[in-house]
Amino acid sequence: MNHASLLALTHNATLLLAMIFIYDMATSRSRNSFDSLWKVFMGFALGLIGAVIMLTPWEYSPGIIFDTRSVLLGISGLFFGPIPTIIAMVMTATLRLYQGGEAAITGVTVIIASGALGIAWHYYRRRPLSDLSAREIYLFGIIVHMTMLALMFTLPWGLALKVLSNITFPVLLIYPLITVAMGMLFVRRLQRDKTAEALKESEFLFRSQFDLGNIGIAITHPDKNWLRANPRLCEILGYSEDKLLQLTWQELSHPDDLQLDLDQFDRMIAGEIDGYSLDKRFIRKGGDIVYVHVTIACYRVKGQVQFAIAGILDITERKLAEESLQLASMVYQNSSEAMVVTDSDGEIITTNPAFTEITGYSQNDVKGKSPKLLLSRHQNDNVIQDMLRALNNNGHWQGEIQKCHKSGKAYTALLTVNSIYNSDGTTHRRVAQFSDISDKKKSDEIIWTQANFDALTGLPNRHMFLNQLEQEKRKAHRANRPMALLFLDLDHFKEVNDTLGHNIGDQLLVDVAQRLRNCVRDTDTVSRLGGDEFTVILSEQDDTHSAERIAQEILYQFSAPFTLGVETIYISPSIGITLYPEDGTKADTLLKNADQAMYAAKEQGRNCYRYFTTSMQEKALYRRQLANELRLALNSNQLQLHYQPIVELATGNMAKAEALIRWQHPVLGMISPVEFVPVAEETGIIIELGDWVFHQAARQAAQWRKLNHPDFQISINKSPQQFRDKGNDISQWLDHLRSLGLPGQAIAVEITEGLLLDASTTVTDKLLEFRDAGIEVSLDDFGTGYSSLSYIKKFHVDNIKIDQSFVRNLKPDSEDLAVCEAIIVMAHKLGLKVVAEGIETNEQRALLAAAGCDYGQGNLFSMPLPVEKFKTLLSSQEMVI
């Protein structure tokens, strides 16, 4: 090859530079739906370059031409891919065939081989094209052009050898070098584009992270001022960007964390470190604390820090979680409740210190074992089965369980078990915690017992009785069978307390409770409501007569005396009976009915039973109405006093009278004291009533002393309730007597024998006040109660009134006369005066006068009279004597 030939090939090769422009134009386009059209365009452009190259070739001989089409097509296949290369191959092959000549076919095969090798190299190398080296491209050029030389043998043998002998050296020298030059230009373009793309991507990523990322980013000046802050940092600290840039990060740092941060920042500025990381706290706008993790790096120019960039992650939840875990660990280690963690197979993994304290087992004793070893052998298996079912169904169980201490001591534990699950729903762990509640159980039992049972007798108390009554009502309703309620009150129990003392009374109540238990079934309920009141619930009776049989049995059992030490006591019950549902369906109604029936039994003479009837209810309603009306009567002049004379039997003189209260109701007419006085005592009205009687009697005594008899005396009855703590004040009575100019002897107070049995100081003090004031005290209805000479002497009684029951049948040589004579003799020996009540005949008067009785009172002398009639009687002194 001569100098002209080399120059032609070199000139031909420069045309390849046009490929660079095509490549730049193609890669500058963004990839979109027009890519395929651009590939076609590039193919035509490459084909045109190939055509220009082929039109300015080096002609070896007519019909045999050489140019750089092999370089063009090889590079095209390697960098542009198949579509542009194939289009260029078709265009250049067509042109070569058109040019004709002896080597036309050989030229077409070179075109096909060059392009195919480029395409193959493009697809079958493993690394990106930007990694192509000059060595690899040179190797590619050698292979392409050795293939081209080999295709020369498609020419006649002699011609092929002649051609090869002339072109082999320059082809293998020039064409691979041209291939390397073109290839490296493309590689540099690729690397440039890749770098530009990477920079663009990095900038995009940074901008995206700065503007939209979940990490707070701050760019700060070395003097600690904020230069830039992204939206996330503004959100973390609660400030707008403008406000934040006016502050330094020092001002927003928590004081306890600031120094550590400053120390490391100063080291970074000094060049000792390039950056650092730490956890710290910032103070948000408003004063809230936010925990953050800060990573800081700096940018230097010639060793000087230009700015620092900080990445700030919001880690408050993590810190709180860590604190929560730490707290949980502290609770686990310091809890007073035992805690046990088991694996999915139920084997113990770990325990806390309280576990050892409660169970006696160390962690090493139980690790890897089943919690069943802690169970007591008395534990009910049904409870364990219920627990396992609950854990399998919902992962939670709580309840009481019987456990055994390592020492063998059994105890009751309150156990709670919860489950922790894996992501697939299988059990990962079970956490159990329990405490020894044995002492609490005992305390609860004591409290429950105290709240529901009578401390003295051990019987259910009122609270327990009412609960039991509700339950028995429901049972009776379901079974459609009657139920009975008995209400018992002990007759004269107070007299036992007063005469023998409360200790004996308490022992008696205990024995009463036992006898009542012996009279009923185990399914029945005996209760003590308080004092000497008891109830019996007879559940699910066969018939309504069953209650009557039980009541009879109780009366029979009580007919035997109670022996308490050296004391033998006879006591009887009064029993009221009501039936469910016949008499009522509500608990309070049944209790009220039974109470009313019990009072009816007392009115019938005690030591008996009575069934509740409608008339009892009507009577109770009447009594309540009477109580209401009585309050009105006190203030509406419906009450008045009648007076019955008390006559001196020896002379017939009338110097005394008893004031007896009467109630003239505007609708009901005259109401007997027998009806309203008990009501007044039950309701407490008796206090006001007694005061009214005293004031009326005192004024009347003052008049009659002035007009008729200077020593006239009026007796008034005083209820035991007037001597209790809430009774009237004696001093007020005495003041009233003084205001009327009356001595105490103008009034006498009549009391019953039962009052003397009350050992309280209140009763004693008031009786002594009467004595000291000169007010006489008369003992009414003497002989019908627990008459005792010691009590009469103790309380300085002035007069004794013989009860009319002894006077009514008074005959010569009768027992009643003997009793009256004995009472009179005894009273006179004690210095007491005697008044006989209920005298109706002259014979009775004569016998009593002969026996030495001082005074008499009864219809023989006069019926109780209103004031005006009694005034007339007093003036005339005309009485049947």
Tab-separated table of C-alpha atoms in Angstrom, residues 649 807-812 837-849 857-861 880-881:
chain	number	residue	atom	x	y	z
A	649	LEU	CA	-111.104	5.161	153.314
A	807	VAL	CA	-109.891	-6.129	144.291
A	808	ARG	CA	-112.390	-7.279	141.649
A	809	ASN	CA	-113.153	-10.634	143.326
A	810	LEU	CA	-112.477	-9.564	146.886
A	811	LYS	CA	-114.493	-11.655	149.392
A	812	PRO	CA	-114.118	-12.516	153.054
A	837	GLU	CA	-107.836	0.404	142.659
A	838	GLY	CA	-111.079	-0.801	141.099
A	839	ILE	CA	-113.364	-0.570	144.171
A	840	GLU	CA	-116.932	-1.033	142.946
A	841	THR	CA	-118.874	-2.289	145.974
A	842	ASN	CA	-119.306	-1.282	149.587
A	843	GLU	CA	-118.194	-4.768	150.624
A	844	GLN	CA	-114.870	-4.338	148.853
A	845	ARG	CA	-114.463	-0.924	150.496
A	846	ALA	CA	-115.274	-2.317	153.931
A	847	LEU	CA	-112.870	-5.273	153.665
A	848	LEU	CA	-110.038	-3.013	152.508
A	849	ALA	CA	-110.748	-0.434	155.212
A	857	GLN	CA	-110.219	4.473	143.965
A	858	GLY	CA	-112.978	3.136	141.751
A	859	ASN	CA	-116.446	3.531	140.293
A	860	LEU	CA	-117.955	3.173	143.744
A	861	PHE	CA	-116.765	6.686	144.444
A	880	VAL	CA	-121.319	7.216	147.785
A	881	ILE	CA	-119.536	6.166	150.957
